[in-house]
Coordinates of C-alpha atoms in Angstrom, one line a residue:
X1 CA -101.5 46.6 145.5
X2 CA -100.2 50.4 144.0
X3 CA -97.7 49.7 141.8
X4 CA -98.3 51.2 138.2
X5 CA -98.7 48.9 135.8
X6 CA -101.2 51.2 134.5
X7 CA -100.6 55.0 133.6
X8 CA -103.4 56.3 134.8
X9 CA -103.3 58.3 137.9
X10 CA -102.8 56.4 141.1
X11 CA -101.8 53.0 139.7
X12 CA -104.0 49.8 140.5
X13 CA -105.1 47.8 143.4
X14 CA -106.2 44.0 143.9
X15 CA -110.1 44.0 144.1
X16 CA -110.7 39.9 144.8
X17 CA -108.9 38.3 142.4
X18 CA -108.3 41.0 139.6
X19 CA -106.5 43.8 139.4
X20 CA -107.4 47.4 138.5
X21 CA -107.2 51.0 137.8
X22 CA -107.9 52.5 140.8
X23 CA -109.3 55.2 138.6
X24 CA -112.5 54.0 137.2
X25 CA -115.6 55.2 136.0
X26 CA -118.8 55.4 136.7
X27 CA -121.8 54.6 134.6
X28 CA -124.5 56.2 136.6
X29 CA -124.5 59.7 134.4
X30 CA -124.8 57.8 131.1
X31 CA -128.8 57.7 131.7
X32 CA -130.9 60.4 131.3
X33 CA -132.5 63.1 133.6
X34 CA -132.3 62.0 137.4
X35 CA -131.1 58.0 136.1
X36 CA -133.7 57.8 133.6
X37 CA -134.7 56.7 130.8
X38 CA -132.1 56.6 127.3
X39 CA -129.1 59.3 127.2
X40 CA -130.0 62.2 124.9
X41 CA -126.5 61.2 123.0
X42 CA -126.7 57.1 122.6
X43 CA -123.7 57.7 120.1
X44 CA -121.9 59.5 122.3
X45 CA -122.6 57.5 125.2
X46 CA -120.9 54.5 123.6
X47 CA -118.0 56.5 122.7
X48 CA -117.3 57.5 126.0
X49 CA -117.5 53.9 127.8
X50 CA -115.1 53.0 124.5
X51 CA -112.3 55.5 125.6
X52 CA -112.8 54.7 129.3
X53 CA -111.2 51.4 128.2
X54 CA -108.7 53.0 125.7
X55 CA -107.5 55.2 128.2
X56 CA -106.0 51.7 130.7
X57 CA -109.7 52.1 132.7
X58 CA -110.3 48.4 133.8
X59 CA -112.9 48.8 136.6
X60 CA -116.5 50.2 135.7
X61 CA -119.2 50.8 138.6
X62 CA -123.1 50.3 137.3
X63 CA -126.5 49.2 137.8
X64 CA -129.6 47.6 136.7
X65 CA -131.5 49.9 138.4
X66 CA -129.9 52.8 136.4
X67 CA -132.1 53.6 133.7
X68 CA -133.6 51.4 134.5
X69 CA -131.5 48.8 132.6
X70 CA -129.9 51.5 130.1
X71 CA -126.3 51.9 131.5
X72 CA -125.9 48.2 131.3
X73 CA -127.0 47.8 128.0
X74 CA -124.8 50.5 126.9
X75 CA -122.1 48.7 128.7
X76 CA -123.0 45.9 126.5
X77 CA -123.5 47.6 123.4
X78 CA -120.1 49.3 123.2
X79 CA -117.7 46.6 125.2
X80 CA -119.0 43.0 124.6
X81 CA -117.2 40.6 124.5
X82 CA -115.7 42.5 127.7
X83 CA -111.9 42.5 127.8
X84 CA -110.0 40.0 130.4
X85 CA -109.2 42.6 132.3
X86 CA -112.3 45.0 132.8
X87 CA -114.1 44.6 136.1
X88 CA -117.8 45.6 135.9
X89 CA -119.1 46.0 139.3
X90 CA -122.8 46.5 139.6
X91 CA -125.2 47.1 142.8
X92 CA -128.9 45.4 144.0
X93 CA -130.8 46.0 146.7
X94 CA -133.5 49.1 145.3
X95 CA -134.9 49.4 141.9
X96 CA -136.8 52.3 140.2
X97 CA -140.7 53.3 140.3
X98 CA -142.3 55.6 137.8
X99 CA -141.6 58.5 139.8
X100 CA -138.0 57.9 139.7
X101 CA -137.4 56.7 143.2
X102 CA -135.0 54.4 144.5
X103 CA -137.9 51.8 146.5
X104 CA -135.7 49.1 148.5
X105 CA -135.8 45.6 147.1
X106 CA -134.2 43.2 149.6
X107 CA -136.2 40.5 149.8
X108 CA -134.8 37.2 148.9
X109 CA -136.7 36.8 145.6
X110 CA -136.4 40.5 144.9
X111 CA -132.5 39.9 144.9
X112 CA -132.6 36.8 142.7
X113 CA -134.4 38.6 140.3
X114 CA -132.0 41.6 140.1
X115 CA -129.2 39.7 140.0
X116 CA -130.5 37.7 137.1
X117 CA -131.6 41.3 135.1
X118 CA -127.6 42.3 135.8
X119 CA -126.7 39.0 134.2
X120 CA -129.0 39.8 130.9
X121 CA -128.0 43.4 130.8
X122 CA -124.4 43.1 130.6
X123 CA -124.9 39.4 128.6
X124 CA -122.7 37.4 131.2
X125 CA -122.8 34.3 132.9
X126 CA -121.6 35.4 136.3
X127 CA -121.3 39.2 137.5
X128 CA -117.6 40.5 138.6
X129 CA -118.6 42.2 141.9
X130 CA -122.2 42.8 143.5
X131 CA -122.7 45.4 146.1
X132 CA -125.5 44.8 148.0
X133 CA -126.7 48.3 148.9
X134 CA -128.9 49.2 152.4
X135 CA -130.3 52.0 153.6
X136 CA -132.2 54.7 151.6
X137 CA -131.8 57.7 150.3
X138 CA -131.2 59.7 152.9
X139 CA -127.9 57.3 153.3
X140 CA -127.0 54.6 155.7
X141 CA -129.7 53.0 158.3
X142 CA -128.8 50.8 161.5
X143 CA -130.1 47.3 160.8
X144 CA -128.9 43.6 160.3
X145 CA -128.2 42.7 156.5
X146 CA -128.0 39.2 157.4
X147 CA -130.8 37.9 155.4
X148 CA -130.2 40.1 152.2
X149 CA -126.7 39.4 152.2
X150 CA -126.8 35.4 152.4
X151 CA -128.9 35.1 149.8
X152 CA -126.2 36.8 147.6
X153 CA -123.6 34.5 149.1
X154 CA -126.1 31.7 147.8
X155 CA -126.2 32.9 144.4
X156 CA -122.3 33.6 144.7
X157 CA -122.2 29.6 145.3
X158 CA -124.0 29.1 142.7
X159 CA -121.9 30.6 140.1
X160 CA -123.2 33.9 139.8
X161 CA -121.6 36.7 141.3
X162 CA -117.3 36.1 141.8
X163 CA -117.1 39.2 144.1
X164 CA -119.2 40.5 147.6
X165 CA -119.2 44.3 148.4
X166 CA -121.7 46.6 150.8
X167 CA -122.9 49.9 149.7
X168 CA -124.6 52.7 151.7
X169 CA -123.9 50.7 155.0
X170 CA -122.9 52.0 158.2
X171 CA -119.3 50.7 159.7
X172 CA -121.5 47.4 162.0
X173 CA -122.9 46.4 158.6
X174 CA -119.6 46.3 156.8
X175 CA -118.7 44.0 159.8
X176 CA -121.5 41.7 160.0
X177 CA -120.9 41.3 156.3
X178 CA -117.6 40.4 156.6
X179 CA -118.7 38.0 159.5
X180 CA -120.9 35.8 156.9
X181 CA -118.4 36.0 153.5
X182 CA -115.8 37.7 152.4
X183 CA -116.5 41.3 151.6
X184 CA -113.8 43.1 148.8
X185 CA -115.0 46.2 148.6
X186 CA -117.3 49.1 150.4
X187 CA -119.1 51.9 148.4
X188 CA -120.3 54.9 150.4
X189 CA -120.7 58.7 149.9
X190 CA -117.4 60.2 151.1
X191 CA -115.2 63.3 149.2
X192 CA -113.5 66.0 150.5
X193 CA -116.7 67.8 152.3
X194 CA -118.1 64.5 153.6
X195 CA -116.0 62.9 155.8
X196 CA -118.2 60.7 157.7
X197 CA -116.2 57.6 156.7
X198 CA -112.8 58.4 157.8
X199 CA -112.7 55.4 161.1
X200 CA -114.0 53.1 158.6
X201 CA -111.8 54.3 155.3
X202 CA -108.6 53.6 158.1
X203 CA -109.9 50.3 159.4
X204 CA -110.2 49.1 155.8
X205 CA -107.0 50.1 154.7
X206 CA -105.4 48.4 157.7
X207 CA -107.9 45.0 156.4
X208 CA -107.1 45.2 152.6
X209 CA -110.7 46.0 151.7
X210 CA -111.3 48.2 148.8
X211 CA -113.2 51.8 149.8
X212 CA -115.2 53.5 146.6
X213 CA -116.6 56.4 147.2
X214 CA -119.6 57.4 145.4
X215 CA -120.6 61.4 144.6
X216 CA -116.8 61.7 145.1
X217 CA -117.2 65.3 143.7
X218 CA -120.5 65.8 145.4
X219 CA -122.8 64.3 143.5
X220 CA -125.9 66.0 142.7
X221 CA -124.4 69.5 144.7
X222 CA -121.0 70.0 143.5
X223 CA -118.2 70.6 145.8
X224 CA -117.7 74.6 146.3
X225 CA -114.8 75.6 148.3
X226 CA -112.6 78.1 148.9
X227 CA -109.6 76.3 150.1
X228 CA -110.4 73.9 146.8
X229 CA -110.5 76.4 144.2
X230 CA -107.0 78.2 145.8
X231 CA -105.2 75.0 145.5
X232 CA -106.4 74.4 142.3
X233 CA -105.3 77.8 141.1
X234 CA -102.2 77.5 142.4
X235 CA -101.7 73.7 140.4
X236 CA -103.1 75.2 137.4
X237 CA -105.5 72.7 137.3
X238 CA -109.6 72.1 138.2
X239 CA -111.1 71.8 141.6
X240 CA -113.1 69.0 140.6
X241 CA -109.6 67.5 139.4
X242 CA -107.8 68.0 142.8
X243 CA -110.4 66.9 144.9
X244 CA -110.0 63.2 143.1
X245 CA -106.4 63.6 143.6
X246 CA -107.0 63.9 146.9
X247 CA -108.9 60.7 147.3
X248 CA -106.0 59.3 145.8
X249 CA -103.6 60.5 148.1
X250 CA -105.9 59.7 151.2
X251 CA -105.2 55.7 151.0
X252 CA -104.0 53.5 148.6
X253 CA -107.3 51.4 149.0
X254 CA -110.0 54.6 147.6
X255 CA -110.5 53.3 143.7
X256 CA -112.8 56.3 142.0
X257 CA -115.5 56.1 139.9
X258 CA -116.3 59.7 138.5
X259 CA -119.0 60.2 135.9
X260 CA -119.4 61.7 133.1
X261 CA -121.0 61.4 129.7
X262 CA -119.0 63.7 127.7
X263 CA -115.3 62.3 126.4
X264 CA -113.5 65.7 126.9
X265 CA -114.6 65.6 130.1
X266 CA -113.1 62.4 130.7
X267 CA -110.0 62.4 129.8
X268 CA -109.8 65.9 131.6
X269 CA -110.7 64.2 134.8
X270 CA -107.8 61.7 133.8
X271 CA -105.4 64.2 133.2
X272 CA -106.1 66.5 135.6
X273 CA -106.1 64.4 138.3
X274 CA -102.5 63.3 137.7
X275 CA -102.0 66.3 139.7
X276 CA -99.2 66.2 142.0
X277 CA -100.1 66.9 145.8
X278 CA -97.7 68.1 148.0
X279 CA -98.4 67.8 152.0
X280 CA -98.9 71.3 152.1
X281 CA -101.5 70.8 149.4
X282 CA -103.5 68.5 151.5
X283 CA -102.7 69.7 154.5
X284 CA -104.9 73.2 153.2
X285 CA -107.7 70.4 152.1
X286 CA -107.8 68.1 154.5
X287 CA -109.5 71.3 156.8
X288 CA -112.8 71.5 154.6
X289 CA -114.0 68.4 155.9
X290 CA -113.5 69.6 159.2

């Protein structure tokens, strides 16, 4: 679904049974150094997830594990009671050690237990959408997600969770996944640079299955090119701007969730990526990715 019903840049798209922005946001920057701890501006971070949802934003990407527990009890701070429309999607499957690692957390119990610190964060009695994310973080590992999945489709059964997703998963996990339950949505790295996913990105598309791309600007390492910064000259707008136009233009089923904890540099990201892309445009882009 693409129609605009929304004025925010590319319109909405089905996810399960709601419908949203396909420009979100993500919550992930709203922590502190390297996800953790409080943000330096708590003010300031509820003022931003507050104009996420002024601005028509009805789907926001976050974790327990973030923080730990911070960006979800920010998210409940400045939104509960959550508007009918906002989706909050949140992940399980790792959680945090003192170092600030990412240690996987897939056993059964370990799952019930995350899913349960979700629920208390955001102060809900069943979670929008759950990713279950596999591999590490060096990205996506080869491996059945059988076990770990089910028991999400248990707790799903339960009441818990409305929505399955996969994150960090390689293209025979997203399948195996769908094999067991219905899956709505995938979250993997993929932007302009990193263009692992495009097989997948098409087969979903073709399946109606929602494709989020996390570090859609590059995450921790910017995206630096060329070919970006000429087109963006050209638009008279930011590189960082086109290059989530782009994942816009790519297919109708990419929903973004840029970060950011500053509200200027939100509603620049909004703006700017409005941009209008012409085929010569993307044409010029498309070639930085390979």
């Amino acid at each position: 679904m693409t129609n605009s019903t929304t004025s925010l840049p590319g319109g909405t798209w089905r996810l399960g049974s709601s419908v949203v922005s396909r420009f979100g946001y993500g919550a992930m920057q709203l922590a502190g150094p390297y996800v953790m701890g409080p943000p330096a501006d708590h003010a300031g971070a509820l003022t931003v997830l507050r104009e996420a949802v002024e601005l028509g934003i009805t789907h926001i990407d976050t974790s327990d594990a973030y923080g730990p527990r911070v960006t979800n009890e920010l998210i409940r701070e400045a939104l509960h009671p959550y508007p009918e429309s906002l989706l909050v999607a949140t992940k399980v499957g790792a959680f945090r050690d003192a170092q600030g690692g990412w240690p996987t957390a897939r056993r059964p119990e370990d799952l019930r237990k995350q899913v349960h610190d979700n629920l208390d964060g955001l102060g809900v009695a069943a979670l929008d959408l759950v990713y279950l994310r596999m591999g590490d973080a060096q990205g996506p590992q080869a491996g059945s997600l059988a076990e770990a999945f089910g028991t999400l489709v248990d707790l799903q059964r339960d009441g818990l969770i409305r929505h399955l997703g996969v994150s960090n998963v390689t293209a025979e996990q997203v399948a195996e996944a769908q094999s067991i339950a219905p899956v709505v949505a995938v979250q993997n790295m993929y932007n302009l640079a990193y263009r692992h996913d495009d097989p997948l990105i098409d087969r979903l598309a073709a399946e109606h299955v929602a494709y989020v791309p996390f570090f859609p600007l590059g995450g921790f390492s910017p995206l630096q090119s060329e070919a970006l910064s000429a087109v963006a000259a050209r638009l008279r707008s930011t590189p960082m701007a086109v290059a989530l136009a782009w994942l816009l233009r790519r297919s109708p089923h990419i929903l973004l969730i840029p970060g950011t904890s500053k509200v200027a540099h939100l509603r620049e990201n909004v703006a700017g990526t409005g941009v209008t892309l012409t085929d010569a445009d993307v044409a010029e882009l498309d070639r930085i990715g390979r």
